Coordinates of C-alpha atoms and ligand atoms in Angstrom, one line a residue:
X1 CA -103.2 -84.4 147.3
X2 CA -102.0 -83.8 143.9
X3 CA -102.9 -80.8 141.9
X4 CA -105.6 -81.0 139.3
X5 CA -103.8 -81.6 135.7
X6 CA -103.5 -78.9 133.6
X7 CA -103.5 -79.1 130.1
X8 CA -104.0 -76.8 127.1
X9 CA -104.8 -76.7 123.1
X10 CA -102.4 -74.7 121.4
X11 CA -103.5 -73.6 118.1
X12 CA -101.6 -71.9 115.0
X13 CA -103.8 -69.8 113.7
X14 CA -102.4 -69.6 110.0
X15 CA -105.7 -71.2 109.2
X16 CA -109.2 -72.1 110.2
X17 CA -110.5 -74.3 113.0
X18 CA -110.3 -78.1 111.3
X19 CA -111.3 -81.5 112.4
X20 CA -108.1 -82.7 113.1
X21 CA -107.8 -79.6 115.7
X22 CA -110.8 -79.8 116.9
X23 CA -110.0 -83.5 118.0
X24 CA -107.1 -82.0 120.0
X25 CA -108.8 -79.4 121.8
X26 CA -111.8 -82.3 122.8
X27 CA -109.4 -85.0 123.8
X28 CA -107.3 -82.1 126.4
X29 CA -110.7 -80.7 127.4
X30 CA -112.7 -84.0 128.1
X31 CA -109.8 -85.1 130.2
X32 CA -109.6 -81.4 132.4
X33 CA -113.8 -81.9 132.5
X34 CA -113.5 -85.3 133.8
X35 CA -110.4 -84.5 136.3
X36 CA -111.9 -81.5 137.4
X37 CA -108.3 -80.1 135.8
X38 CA -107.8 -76.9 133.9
X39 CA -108.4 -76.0 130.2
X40 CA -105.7 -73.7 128.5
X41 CA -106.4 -72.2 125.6
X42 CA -102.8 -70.8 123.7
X43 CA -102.6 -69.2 120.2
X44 CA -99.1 -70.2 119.0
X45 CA -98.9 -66.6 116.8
X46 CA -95.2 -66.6 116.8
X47 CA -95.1 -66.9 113.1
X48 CA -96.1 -62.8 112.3
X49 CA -96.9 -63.6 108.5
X50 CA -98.8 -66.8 108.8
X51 CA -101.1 -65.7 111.7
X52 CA -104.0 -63.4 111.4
X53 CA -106.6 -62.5 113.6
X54 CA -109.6 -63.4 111.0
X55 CA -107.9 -67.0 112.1
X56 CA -107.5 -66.5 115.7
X57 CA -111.7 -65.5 116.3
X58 CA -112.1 -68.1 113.5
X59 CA -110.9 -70.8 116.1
X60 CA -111.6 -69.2 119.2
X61 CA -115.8 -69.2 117.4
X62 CA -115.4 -73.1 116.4
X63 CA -114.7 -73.9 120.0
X64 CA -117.6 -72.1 121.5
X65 CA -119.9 -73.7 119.2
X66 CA -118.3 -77.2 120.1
X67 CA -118.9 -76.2 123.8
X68 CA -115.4 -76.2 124.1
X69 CA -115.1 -73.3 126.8
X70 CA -111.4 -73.0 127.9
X71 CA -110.5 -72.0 131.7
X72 CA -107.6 -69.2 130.8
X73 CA -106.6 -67.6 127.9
X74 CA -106.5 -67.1 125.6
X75 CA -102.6 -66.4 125.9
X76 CA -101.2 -65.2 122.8
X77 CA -97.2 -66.7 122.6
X78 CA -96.1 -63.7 120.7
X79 CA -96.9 -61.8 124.0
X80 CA -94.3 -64.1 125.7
X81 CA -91.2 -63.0 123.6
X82 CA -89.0 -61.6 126.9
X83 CA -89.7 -64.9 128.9
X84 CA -88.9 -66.9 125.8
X85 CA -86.0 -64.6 126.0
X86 CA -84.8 -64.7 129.1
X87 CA -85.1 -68.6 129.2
X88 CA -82.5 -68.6 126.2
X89 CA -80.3 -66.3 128.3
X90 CA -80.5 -68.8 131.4
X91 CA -79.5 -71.9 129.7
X92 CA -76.5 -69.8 128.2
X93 CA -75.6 -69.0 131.6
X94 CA -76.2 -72.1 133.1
X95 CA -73.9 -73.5 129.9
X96 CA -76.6 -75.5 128.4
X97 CA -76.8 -73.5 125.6
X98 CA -74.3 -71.1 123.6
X99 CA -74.0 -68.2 120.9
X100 CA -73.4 -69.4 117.5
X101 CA -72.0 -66.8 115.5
X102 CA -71.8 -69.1 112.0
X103 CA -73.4 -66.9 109.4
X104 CA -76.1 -68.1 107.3
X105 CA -74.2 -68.0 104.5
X106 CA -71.6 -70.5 106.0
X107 CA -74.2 -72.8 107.2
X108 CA -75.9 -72.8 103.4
X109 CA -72.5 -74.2 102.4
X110 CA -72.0 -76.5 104.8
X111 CA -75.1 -77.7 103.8
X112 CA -74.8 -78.0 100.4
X113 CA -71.5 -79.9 101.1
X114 CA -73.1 -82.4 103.7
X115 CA -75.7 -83.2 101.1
X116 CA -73.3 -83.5 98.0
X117 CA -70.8 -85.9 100.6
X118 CA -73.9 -87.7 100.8
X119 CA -73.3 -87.4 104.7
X120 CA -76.4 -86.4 107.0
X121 CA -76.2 -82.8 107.7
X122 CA -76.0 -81.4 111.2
X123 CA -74.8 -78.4 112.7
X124 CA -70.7 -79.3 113.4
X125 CA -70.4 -77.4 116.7
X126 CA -68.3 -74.6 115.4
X127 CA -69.4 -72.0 118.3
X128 CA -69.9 -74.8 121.4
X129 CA -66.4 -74.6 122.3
X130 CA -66.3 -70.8 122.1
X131 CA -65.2 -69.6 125.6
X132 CA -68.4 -67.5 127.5
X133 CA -66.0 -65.2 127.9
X134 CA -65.5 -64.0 124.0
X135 CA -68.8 -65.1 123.3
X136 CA -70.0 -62.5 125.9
X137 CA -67.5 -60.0 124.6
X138 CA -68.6 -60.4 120.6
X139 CA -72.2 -60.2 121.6
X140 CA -71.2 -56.5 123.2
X141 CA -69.5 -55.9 120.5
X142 CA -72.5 -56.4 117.9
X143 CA -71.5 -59.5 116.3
X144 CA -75.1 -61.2 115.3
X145 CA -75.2 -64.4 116.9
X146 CA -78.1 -67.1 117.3
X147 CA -78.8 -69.1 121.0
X148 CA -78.5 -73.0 120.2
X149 CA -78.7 -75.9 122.7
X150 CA -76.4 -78.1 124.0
X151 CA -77.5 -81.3 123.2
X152 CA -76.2 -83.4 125.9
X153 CA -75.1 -87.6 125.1
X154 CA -77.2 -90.1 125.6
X155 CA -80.8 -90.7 124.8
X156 CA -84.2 -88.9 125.9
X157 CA -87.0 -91.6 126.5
X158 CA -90.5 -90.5 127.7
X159 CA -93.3 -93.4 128.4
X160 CA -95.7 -91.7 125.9
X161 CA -99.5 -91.9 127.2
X162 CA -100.5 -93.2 123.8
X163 CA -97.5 -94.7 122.4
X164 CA -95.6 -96.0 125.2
X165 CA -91.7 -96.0 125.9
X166 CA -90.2 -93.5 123.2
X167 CA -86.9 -93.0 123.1
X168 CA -84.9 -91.2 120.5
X169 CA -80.4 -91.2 120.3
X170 CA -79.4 -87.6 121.7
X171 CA -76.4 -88.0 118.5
X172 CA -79.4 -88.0 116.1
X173 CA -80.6 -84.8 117.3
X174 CA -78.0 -81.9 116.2
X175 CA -77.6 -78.9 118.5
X176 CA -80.9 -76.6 117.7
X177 CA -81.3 -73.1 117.1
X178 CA -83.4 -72.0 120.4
X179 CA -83.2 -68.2 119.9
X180 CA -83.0 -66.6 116.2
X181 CA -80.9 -63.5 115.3
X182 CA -83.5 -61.5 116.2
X183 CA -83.7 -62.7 119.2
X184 CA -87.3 -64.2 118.4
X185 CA -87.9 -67.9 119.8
X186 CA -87.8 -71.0 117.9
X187 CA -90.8 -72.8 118.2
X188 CA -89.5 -75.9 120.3
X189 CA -88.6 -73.0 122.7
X190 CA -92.0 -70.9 122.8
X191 CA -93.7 -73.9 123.5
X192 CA -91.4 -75.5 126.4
X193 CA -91.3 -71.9 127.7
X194 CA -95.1 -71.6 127.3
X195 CA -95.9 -74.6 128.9
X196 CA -93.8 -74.5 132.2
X197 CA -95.0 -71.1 132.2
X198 CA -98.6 -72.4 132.4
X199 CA -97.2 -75.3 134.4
X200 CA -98.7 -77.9 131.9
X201 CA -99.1 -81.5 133.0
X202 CA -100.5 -83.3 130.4
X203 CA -99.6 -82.5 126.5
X204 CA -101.9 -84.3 124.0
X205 CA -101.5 -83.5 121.1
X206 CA -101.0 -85.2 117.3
X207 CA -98.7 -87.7 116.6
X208 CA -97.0 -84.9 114.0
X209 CA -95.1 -83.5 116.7
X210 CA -93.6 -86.8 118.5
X211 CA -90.2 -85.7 116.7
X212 CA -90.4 -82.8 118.7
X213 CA -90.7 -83.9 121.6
X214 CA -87.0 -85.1 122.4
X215 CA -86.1 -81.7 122.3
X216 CA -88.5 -80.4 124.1
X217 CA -87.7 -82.8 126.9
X218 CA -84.5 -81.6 126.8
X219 CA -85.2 -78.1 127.0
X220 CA -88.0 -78.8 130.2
X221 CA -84.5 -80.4 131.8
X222 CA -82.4 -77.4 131.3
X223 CA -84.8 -75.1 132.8
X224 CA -84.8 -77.5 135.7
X225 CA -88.8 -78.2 135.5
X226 CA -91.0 -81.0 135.5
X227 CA -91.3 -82.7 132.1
X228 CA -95.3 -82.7 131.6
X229 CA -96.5 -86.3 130.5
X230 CA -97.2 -87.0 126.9
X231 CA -99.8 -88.5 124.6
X232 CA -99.3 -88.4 121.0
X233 CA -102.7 -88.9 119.3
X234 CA -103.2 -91.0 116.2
X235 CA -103.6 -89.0 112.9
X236 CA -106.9 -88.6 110.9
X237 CA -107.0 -90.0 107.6
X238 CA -109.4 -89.8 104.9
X239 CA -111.0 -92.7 103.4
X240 CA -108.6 -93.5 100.9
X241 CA -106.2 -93.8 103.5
X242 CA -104.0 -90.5 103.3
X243 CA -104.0 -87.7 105.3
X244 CA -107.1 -86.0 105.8
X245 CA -107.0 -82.6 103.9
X246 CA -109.2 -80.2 101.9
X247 CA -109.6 -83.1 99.0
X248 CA -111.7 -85.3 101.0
X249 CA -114.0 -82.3 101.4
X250 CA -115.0 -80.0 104.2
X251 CA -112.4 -80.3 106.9
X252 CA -113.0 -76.7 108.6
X253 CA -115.6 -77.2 111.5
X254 CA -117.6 -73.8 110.6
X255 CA -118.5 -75.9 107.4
X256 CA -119.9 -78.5 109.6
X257 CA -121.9 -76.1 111.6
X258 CA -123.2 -74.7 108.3
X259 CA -124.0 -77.9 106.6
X260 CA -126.6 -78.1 109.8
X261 CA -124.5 -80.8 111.6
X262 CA -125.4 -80.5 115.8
X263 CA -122.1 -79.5 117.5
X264 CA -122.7 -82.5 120.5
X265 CA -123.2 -85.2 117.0
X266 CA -119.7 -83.4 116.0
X267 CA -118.1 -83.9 119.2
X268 CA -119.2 -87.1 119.5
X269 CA -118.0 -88.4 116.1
X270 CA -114.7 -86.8 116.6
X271 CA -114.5 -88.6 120.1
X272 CA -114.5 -91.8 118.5
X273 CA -111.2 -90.9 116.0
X274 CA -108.9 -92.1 117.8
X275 CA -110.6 -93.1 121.2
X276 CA -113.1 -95.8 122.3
X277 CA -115.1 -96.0 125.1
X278 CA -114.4 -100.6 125.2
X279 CA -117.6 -101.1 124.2
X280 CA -119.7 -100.6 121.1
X281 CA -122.1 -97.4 122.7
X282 CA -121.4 -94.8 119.5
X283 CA -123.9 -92.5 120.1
X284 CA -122.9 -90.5 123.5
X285 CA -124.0 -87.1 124.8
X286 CA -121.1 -84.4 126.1
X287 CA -122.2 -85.7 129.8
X288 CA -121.2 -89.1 128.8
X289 CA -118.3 -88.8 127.1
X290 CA -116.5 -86.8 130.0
X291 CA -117.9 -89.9 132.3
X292 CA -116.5 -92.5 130.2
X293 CA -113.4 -90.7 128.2
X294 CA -109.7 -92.2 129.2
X295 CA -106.5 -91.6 128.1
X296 CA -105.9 -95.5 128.3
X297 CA -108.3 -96.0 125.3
X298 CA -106.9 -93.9 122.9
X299 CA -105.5 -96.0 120.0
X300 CA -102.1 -95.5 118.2
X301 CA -103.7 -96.8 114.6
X302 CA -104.7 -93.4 112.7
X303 CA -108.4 -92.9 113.0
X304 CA -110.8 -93.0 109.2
X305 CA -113.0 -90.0 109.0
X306 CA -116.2 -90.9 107.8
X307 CA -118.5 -87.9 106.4
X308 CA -121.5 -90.6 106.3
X309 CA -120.7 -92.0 109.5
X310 CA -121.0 -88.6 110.7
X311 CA -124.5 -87.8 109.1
X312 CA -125.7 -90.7 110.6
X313 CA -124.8 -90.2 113.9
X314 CA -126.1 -86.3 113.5
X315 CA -129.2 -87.8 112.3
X316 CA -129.3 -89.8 116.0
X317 CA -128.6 -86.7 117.8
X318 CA -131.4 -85.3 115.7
X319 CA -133.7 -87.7 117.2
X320 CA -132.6 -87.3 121.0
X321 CA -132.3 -83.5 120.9
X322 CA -136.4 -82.1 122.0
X323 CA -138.6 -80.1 119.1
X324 CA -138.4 -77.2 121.0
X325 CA -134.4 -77.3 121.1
X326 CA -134.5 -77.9 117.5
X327 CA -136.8 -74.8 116.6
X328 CA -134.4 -72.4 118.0
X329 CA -131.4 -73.7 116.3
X330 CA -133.6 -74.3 113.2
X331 CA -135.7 -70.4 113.3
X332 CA -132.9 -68.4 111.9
X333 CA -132.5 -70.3 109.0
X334 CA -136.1 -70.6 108.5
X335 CA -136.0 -66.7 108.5
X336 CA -133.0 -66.4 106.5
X337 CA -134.8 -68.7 103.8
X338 CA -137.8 -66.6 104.1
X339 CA -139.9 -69.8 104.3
X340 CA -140.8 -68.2 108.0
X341 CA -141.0 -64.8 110.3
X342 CA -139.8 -64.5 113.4
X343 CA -143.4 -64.2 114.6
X344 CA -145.3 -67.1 112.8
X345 CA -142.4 -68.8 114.5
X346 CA -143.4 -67.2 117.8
X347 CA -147.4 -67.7 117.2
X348 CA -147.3 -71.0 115.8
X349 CA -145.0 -72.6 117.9
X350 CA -147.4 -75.5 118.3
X351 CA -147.3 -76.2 114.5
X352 CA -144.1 -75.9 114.3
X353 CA -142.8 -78.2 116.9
X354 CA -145.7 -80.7 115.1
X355 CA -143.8 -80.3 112.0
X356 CA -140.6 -80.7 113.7
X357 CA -141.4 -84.1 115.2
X358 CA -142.8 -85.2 111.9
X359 CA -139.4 -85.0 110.1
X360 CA -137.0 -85.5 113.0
X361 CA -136.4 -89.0 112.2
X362 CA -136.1 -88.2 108.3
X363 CA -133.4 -85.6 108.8
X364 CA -129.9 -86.8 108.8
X365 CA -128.8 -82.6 109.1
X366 CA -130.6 -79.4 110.1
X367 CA -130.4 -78.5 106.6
X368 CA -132.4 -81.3 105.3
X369 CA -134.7 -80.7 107.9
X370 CA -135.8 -76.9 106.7
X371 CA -135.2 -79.0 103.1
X372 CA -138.1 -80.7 103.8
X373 CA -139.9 -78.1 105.6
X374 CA -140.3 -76.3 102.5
X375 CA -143.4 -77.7 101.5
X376 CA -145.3 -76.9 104.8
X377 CA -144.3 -73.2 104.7
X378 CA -143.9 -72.3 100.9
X379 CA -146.8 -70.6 98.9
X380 CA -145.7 -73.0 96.0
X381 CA -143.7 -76.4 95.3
X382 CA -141.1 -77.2 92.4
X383 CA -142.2 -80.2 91.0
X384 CA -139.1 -83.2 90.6
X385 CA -139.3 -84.0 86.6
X386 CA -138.6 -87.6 87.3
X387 CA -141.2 -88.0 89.8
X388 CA -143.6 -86.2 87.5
X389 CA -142.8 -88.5 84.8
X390 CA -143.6 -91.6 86.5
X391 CA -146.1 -91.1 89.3
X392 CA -148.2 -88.9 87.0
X393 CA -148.2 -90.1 84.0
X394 CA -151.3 -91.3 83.6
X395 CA -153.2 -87.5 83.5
X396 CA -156.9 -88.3 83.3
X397 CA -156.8 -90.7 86.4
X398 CA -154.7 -88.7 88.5
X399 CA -156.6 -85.6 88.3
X400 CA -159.8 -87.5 88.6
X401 CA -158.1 -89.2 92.0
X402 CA -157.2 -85.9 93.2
X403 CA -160.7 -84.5 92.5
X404 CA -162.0 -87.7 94.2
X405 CA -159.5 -86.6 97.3
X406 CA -160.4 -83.2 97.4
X407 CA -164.2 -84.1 97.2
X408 CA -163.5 -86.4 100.2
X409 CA -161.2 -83.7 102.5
X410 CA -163.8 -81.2 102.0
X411 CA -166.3 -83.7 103.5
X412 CA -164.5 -84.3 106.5
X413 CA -166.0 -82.5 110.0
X414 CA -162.8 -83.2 111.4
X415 CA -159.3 -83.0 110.7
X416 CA -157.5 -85.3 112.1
X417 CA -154.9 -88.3 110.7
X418 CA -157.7 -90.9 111.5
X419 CA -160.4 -89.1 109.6
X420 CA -157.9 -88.2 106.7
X421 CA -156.4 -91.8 106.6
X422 CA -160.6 -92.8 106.1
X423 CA -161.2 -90.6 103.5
X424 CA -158.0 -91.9 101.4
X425 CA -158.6 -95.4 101.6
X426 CA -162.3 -94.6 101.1
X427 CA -161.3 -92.7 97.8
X428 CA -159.5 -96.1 96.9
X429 CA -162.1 -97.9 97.1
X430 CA -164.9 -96.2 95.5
X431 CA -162.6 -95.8 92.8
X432 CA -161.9 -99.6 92.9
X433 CA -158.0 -99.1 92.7
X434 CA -155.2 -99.9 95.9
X435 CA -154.5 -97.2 98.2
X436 CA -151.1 -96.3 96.7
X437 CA -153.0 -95.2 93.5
X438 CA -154.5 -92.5 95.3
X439 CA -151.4 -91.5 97.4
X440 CA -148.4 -91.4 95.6
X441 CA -150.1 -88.8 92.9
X442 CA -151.4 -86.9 95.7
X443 CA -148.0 -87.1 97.9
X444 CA -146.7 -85.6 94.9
X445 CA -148.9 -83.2 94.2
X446 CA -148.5 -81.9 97.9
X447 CA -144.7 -82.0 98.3
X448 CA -143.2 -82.2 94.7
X449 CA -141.4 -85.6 95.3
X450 CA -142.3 -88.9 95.7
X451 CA -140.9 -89.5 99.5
X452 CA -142.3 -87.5 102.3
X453 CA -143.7 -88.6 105.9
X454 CA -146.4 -90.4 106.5
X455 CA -149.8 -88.7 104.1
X456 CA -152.2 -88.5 106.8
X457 CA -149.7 -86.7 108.8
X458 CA -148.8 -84.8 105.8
X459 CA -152.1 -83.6 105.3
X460 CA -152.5 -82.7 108.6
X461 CA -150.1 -80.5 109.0
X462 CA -150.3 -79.0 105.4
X463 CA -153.5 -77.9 106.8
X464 CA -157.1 -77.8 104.4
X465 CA -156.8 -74.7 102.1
X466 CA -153.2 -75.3 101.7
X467 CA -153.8 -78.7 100.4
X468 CA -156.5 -77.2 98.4
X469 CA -154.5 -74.9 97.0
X470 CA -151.8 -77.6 96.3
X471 CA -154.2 -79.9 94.5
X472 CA -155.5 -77.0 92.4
X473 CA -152.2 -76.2 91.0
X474 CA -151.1 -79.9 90.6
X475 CA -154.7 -80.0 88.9
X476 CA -153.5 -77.3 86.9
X477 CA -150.3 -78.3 85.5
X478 CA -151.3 -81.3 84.5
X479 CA -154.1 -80.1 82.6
X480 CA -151.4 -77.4 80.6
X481 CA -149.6 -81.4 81.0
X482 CA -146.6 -79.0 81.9
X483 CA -145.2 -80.9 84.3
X484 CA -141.8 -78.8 84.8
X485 CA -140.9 -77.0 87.8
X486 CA -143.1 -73.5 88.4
X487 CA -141.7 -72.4 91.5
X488 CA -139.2 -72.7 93.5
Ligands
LIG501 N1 -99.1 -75.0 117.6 C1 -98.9 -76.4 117.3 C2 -99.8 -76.8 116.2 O1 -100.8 -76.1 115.9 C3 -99.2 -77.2 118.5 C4 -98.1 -77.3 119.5 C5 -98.3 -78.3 120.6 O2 -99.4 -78.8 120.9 O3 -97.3 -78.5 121.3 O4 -99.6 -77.8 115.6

């Protein structure tokens, strides 16, 4: 039997959760949930000034909203310094690596000279030759030295998951600083370390780092482990083709979640950058996606990220998720907004869940779902200008059709979207004009804009002295013709 794979996101927290991130930590996790494999969650902090904490529960909050949940960690790297260490001191032992002892200053010139030459630039192997002996004795002695590897000859290939054969020229890749000064790690160590450490199998990761992974093959050889298996994931562009950043708007998952976006519709979406499933199902839930997710379908073409795509496909998650579901994830906002308390929430749940089925398959976000609860739940509407200036133009007959409404609601024994439907189109006729006569002034006068659910079930829900009140003030304003906004 072999063991369950073992994989693991490894975030830099020198800056929020983003998409691109996020797409990482799904692709690693749906492939652990599907192989019954384990999670690893790592935050790379070995970079002091560009990590902060804010950052690491920044990321660490982003996952657990995704449903993300990670099986260990999370490890902090800058807790591994010794290891990282002592794997430096091993390879130097074992002869695979070796103290440099070029200042920076000489390097600088080299440099400089390599790049006025016109010649590449790579380290000359000064130090390689230096006998462990004196290298060990100048150490004693104090002289600052770095830990660089030994590149061996020949070339480092790796049948990436993704990408296939990749195979890079050992001569391109000069010997590398593993250990600084300080005797702090270089990243291609701390991560190599890291992940035999937490016996990785499976790295996935963006396609960003397939230049490091030479090196890192290398260094998994000179501590004599396993080399995990790689898949370098396409990159994320925006729709104007280049790398998807800040300029193409939000890129940090918390804006998602506050822009009212379902974390299963983000998941989803961000499944499909980079991965299909071989057929053309978009809309998945979590369940499905760990059924049907393989590392086979990922694609090497960089993935478009689509902010409409992804409204649409919350909007279908919208309609699959239950009222009640929504209500909960819906109520603190509702409370926040003060369009609701806690305990009208409570004690009209009925209502509310009404409400909620009404505008489920109008709502592309959670946002523009409260957006268009406002209505229901606010003492007062603002009126849209535009919508005023068409649909009520004509004053005398609209507030003689609303009177003719009212007259007709009040009648009704019953409230119900049959009885109110027959007292519309009743109002219509007697008043020898078509239906939308009477509805779009009254529609209006109800919600403040000319688009809104179905009237009868508008009316319903609105409930008889809130429409009453509504027509009053509608009534109102247009008899002061004031047809601007009076409340928000
Ligand atoms: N910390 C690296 C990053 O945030 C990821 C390292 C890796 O996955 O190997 O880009």
């Amino acid at each position: 039997m072999t063991d369950a794979p073992r994989v693991r996101f490894a975030p830099s927290p020198t800056g929020y959760l983003h998409v691109g991130g996020a797409r990482t930590a799904l692709f690693n996790w749906l492939y652990a949930r599907q192989t019954g494999g384990i999670f690893v969650l790592r935050i790379e902090d070995t970079d002091r000034d560009r990590s902060s904490d804010d950052m690491v529960s920044a990321i660490l909050e982003g996952m657990t909203w995704l449903g993300l949940d990670w099986d260990e960690g999370p490890w902090h790297q800058a807790d591994g310094f010794d290891r990282h260490r002592a794997d430096a001191e091993r390879m130097v032992e074992d002869g695979l690596a070796y103290h440099c002892f070029c200042s920076v200053d000489e390097l600088k010139t080299r440099r400089e000279e390599a790049e006025k030459a016109g010649t590449g630039y790579r380290y000359n192997r000064n130090c390689a030759s230096i006998p462990a002996e004196e290298a060990r004795a100048r150490c004693a002695a104090g002289e600052p030295s770095t830990i660089r590897f030994r590149v061996p000859e020949g070339e480092t290939e790796w049948d990436d998951l993704v990408h296939g054969p990749t195979r890079f020229r050992n001569e391109d890749i000069e010997d590398f600083i593993i250990l600084r000064t300080d005797n702090t790690p270089i990243y291609n160590l701390a991560v190599v370390s890291d992940d035999v450490f937490m016996r990785i199998t499976h790295v996935l990761r963006g396609d960003d780092h397939i230049a490091n992974t030479p090196k890192q093959i290398l260094l998994y050889r000179a501590m004599g482990a396993a080399v995990p298996a790689f898949g370098h994931l396409p990159m994320i562009l925006g729709a104007d083709g280049r790398r998807l950043s800040k300029r193409h708007g939000a890129t940090a998952v918390g804006e998602y979640q506050t822009r009212g976006i379902l974390p299963g519709a983000l998941t989803n979406f961000l499944a499909l950058l980079g991965w299909n499933p071989g057929d053309d199902q978009e809309i998945m839930t979590e369940a499905e996606l760990i059924a049907r997710f393989s590392i086979e379908r990922i694609g090497k073409k960089s993935a478009v990220f689509d902010p409409e795509k992804l409204e649409w496909m919350n909007g279908q998650h919208i309609m699959a998720t239950p009222a009640d579901e929504l209500l909960r994830l819906l109520a603190p906002d509702l409370v926040e907004r003060g369009l609701a308390s806690r305990e009208e929430i409570v004690d009209q749940r009925d209502w509310f869940i009404s409400l909620i089925e009404l505008l489920k398959p109008r709502s592309r976000t959670l946002v523009a779902m409260v957006d268009q609860m406002i209505p229901f739940l606010a003492p007062t509407v603002a009126y849209d200008p535009a919508a005023t200036a068409k649909i009520w133009k004509d004053r005398d007959a609209v507030i003689a059709g609303l009177d003719a409404v009212w007259q007709a609601f009040d009648a009704l024994d019953e409230w119900t979207p049959e009885t109110i439907e027959a007292a519309l189109r009743g109002t219509a006729e007697r008043a020898g004009v078509g239906f939308g006569k009477i509805v779009h002034p009254l529609r209006l006068a109800l919600t403040g804009s000319q688009a809104s659910p179905g009237i009868d079930h508008v009316v319903l829900l609105m409930g008889k002295t809130r429409v009453r009140d509504r027509i009053n003030s509608a009534r109102e304003i247009l008899l002061r013709n004031e047809t601007e906004p009076s409340h928000g």
